[in-house]
Coordinates of C-alpha atoms in Angstrom, one line a residue:
Chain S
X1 CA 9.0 11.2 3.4
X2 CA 6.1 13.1 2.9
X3 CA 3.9 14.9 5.3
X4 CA 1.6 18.0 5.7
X5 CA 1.6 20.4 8.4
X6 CA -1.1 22.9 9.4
X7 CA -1.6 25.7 11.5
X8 CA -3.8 24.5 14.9
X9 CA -7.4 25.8 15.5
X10 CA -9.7 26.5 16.0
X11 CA -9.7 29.9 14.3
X12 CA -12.6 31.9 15.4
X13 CA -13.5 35.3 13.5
X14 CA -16.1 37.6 13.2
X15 CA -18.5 37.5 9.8
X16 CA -16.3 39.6 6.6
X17 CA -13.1 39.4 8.4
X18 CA -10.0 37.7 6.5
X19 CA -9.1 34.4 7.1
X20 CA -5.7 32.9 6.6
X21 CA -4.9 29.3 7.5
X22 CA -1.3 28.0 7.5
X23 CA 0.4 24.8 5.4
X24 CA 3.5 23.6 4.9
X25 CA 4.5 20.6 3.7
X26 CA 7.4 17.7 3.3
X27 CA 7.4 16.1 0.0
X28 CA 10.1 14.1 -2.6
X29 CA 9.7 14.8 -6.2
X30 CA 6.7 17.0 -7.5
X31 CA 4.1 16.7 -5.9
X32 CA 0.1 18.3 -6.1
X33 CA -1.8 20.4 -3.4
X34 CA -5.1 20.6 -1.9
X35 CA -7.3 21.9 0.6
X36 CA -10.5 19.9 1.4
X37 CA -13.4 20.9 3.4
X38 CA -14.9 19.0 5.9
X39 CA -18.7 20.1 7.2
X40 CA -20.3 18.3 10.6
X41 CA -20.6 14.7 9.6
X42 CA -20.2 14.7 6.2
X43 CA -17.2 13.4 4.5
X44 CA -14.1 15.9 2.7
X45 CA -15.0 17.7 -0.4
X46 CA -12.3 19.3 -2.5
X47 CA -12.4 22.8 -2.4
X48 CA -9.5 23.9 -4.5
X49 CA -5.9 22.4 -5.9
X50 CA -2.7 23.0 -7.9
X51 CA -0.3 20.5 -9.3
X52 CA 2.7 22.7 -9.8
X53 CA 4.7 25.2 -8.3
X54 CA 3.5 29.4 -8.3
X55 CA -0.3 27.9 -9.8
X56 CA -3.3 29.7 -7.5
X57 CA -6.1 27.5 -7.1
X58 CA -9.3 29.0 -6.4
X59 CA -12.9 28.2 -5.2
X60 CA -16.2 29.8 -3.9
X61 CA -13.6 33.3 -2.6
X62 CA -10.8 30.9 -0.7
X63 CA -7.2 31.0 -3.0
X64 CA -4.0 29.1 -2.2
X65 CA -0.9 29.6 -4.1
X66 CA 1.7 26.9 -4.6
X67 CA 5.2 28.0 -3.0
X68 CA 7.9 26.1 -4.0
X69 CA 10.7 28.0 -2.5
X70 CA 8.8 28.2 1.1
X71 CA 7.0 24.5 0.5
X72 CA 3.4 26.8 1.4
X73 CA 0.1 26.5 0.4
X74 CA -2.2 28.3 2.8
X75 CA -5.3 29.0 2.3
X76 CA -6.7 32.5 2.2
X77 CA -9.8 34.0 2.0
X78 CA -11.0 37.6 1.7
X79 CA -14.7 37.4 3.6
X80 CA -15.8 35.2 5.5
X81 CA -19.5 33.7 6.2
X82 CA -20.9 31.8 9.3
X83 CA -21.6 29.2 6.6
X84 CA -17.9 28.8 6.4
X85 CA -17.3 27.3 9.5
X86 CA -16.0 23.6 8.8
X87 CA -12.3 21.7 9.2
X88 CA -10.1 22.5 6.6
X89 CA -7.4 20.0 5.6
X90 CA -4.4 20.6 3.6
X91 CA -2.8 17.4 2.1
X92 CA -0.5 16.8 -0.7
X93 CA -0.4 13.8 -3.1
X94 CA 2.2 12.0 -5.1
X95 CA 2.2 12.6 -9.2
X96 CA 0.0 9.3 -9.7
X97 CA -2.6 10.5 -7.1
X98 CA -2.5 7.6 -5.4
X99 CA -1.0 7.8 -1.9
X100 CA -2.3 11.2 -0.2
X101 CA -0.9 13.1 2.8
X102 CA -3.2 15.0 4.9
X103 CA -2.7 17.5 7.8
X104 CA -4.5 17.4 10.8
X105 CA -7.4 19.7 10.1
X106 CA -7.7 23.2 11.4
X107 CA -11.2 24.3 12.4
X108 CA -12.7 27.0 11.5
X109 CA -15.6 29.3 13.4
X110 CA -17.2 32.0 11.9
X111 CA -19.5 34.4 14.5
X112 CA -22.4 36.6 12.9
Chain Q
X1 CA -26.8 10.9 -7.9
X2 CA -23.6 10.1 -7.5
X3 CA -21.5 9.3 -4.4
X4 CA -19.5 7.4 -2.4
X5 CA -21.3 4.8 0.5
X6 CA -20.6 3.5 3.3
X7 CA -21.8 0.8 5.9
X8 CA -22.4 1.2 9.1
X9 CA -22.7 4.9 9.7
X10 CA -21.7 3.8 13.3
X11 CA -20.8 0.5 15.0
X12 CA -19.8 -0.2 18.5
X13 CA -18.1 -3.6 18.8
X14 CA -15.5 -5.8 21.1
X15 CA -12.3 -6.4 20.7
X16 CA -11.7 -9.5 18.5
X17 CA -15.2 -9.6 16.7
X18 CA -14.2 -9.6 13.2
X19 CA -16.1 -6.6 11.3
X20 CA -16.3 -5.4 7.6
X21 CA -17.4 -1.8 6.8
X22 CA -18.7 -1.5 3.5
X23 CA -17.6 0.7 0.5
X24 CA -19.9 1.3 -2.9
X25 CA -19.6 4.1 -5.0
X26 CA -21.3 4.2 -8.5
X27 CA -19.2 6.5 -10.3
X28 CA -17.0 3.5 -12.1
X29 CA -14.1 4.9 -10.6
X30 CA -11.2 2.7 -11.0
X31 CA -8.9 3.9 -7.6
X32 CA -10.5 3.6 -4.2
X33 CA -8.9 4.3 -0.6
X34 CA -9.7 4.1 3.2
X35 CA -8.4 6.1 5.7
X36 CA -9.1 6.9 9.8
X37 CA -9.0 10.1 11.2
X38 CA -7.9 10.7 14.7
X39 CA -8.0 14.1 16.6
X40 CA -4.6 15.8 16.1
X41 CA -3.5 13.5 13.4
X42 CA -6.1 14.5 10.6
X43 CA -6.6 11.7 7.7
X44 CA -4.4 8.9 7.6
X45 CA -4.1 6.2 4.7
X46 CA -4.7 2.3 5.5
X47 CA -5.1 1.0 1.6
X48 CA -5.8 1.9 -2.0
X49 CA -6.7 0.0 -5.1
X50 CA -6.1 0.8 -8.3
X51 CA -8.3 -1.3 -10.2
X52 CA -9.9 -4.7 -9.3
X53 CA -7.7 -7.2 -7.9
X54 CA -5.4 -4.8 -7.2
X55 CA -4.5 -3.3 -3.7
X56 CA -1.6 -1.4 -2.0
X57 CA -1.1 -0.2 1.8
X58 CA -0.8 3.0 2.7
X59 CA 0.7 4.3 5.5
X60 CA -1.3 2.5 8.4
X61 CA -2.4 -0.9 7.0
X62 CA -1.7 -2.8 10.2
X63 CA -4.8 -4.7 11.0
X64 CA -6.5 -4.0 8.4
X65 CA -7.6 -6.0 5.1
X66 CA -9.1 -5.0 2.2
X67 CA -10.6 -6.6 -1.0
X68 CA -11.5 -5.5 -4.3
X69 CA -13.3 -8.2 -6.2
X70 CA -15.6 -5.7 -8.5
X71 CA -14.9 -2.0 -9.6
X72 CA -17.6 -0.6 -7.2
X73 CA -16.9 -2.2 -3.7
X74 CA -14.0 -1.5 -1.5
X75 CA -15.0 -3.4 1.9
X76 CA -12.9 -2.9 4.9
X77 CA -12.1 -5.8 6.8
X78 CA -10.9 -5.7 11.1
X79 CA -10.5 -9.6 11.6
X80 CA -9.6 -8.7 15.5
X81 CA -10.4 -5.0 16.2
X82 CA -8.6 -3.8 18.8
X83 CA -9.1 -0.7 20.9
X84 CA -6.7 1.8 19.3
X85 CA -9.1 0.7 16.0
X86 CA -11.7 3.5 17.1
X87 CA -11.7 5.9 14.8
X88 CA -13.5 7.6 12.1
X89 CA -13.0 5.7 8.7
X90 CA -13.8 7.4 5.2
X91 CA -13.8 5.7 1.9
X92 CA -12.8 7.6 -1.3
X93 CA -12.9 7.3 -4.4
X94 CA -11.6 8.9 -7.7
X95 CA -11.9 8.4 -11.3
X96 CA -8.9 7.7 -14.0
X97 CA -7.4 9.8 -16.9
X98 CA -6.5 13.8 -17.3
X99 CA -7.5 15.7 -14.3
X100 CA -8.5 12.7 -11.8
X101 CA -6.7 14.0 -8.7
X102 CA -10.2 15.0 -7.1
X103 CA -10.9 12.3 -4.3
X104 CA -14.8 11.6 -3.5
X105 CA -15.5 10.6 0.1
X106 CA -18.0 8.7 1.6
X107 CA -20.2 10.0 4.8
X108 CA -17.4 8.2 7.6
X109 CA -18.2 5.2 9.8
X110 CA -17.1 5.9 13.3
X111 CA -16.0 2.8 15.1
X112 CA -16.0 2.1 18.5
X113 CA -14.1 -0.6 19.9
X114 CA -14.9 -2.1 23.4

């Protein structure tokens, strides 16, 4: 079957330090990648995605890259800000984007 | 402006009062989805539809029911809520065609059941 799994927080850096947050995954066929971004009480908002194996999606600094030979897609980021700080959820979908697979969230904190 | 809504932001209930948690989103997005997120387990799907009149489980749908009767309402039905029910529930929505793997959520309703 298919399943996600993530790296457990909370991660707690200092302000321009790197971040890197752990995904692997389970999944039959081909199927697409995404981290989403969850800020205190508001829903998930995409923050970046590929659908096939070796793309890099990107978004706002964070990058992920697609690893088909290590079933990865963690999430990276170069710099971080305090107004980074938020749950970030790796999931996977099926090719018809219908049934989604999410892991449980890692949270992130960001000191000044 | 467009977005996802949902209906009670928070409700505390009892077990076996029936309950319905709304869904709207006014995007004319053909494919909506619920799911409940626990601590340790992240997001979890109960159902998605496709298009009106059309609905699928997904990977939790026990004790739940859902309707789609028009393109913008999803409603979320607990005919006997039971204590493992509390949770936080998210709608989500998405549109159809080329490049409409980008899910829209809703705010969360976090249920409490007594």
């Amino acid at each position: 079957g298919n399943s996600v799994t993530q790296m457990e927080g909370p991660v707690t850096l200092s302000e321009e330090a790197f971040l890197t947050i752990n995904c692997t995954y389970t999944a039959t066929g081909y199927p697409s990648l995404f981290w989403y971004v969850q800020y205190p009480g508001e829903g998930l908002q995409l923050l970046l995605k590929a659908t096939k194996a070796d793309d890099k999606g990107s978004n706002k600094g964070f990058e992920a890259t697609y690893r088909k030979e290590t079933t990865s897609f963690h999430l990276e980021k170069g710099s971080v800000q305090v107004s980074d700080s938020a749950v970030y959820f790796c999931a996977l979908s099926d090719g018809n984007f219908n049934k989604f697979y999410f892991g449980s969230g890692t949270k992130l904190n960001v000191k000044p | 402006e467009a977005q996802v809504t949902q209906n009670p932001r928070y409700l505390i209930t009892v077990t076996g009062k029936k309950l319905t948690v709304t869904c709207s989103q006014n995007m004319n997005h053909e494919y909506m989805s619920w799911y409940r997120q626990d601590p340790g387990l992240g997001l979890r799907q109960i159902y998605y539809s496709m298009n009106v009149e059309v609905t699928d489980k997904g990977d939790v749908p026990e004790g739940y029911k859902v309707s789609r009767k028009e393109k913008r309402n999803f409603p979320l039905i607990l005919e006997s809520p039971s204590p493992n029910q509390t949770s936080l529930y998210f709608c989500a929505s998405r549109p159809s065609g080329p490049r409409n793997e980008k899910l829209f959520f809703g705010s969360g309703t976090q249920l409490s059941v007594l």
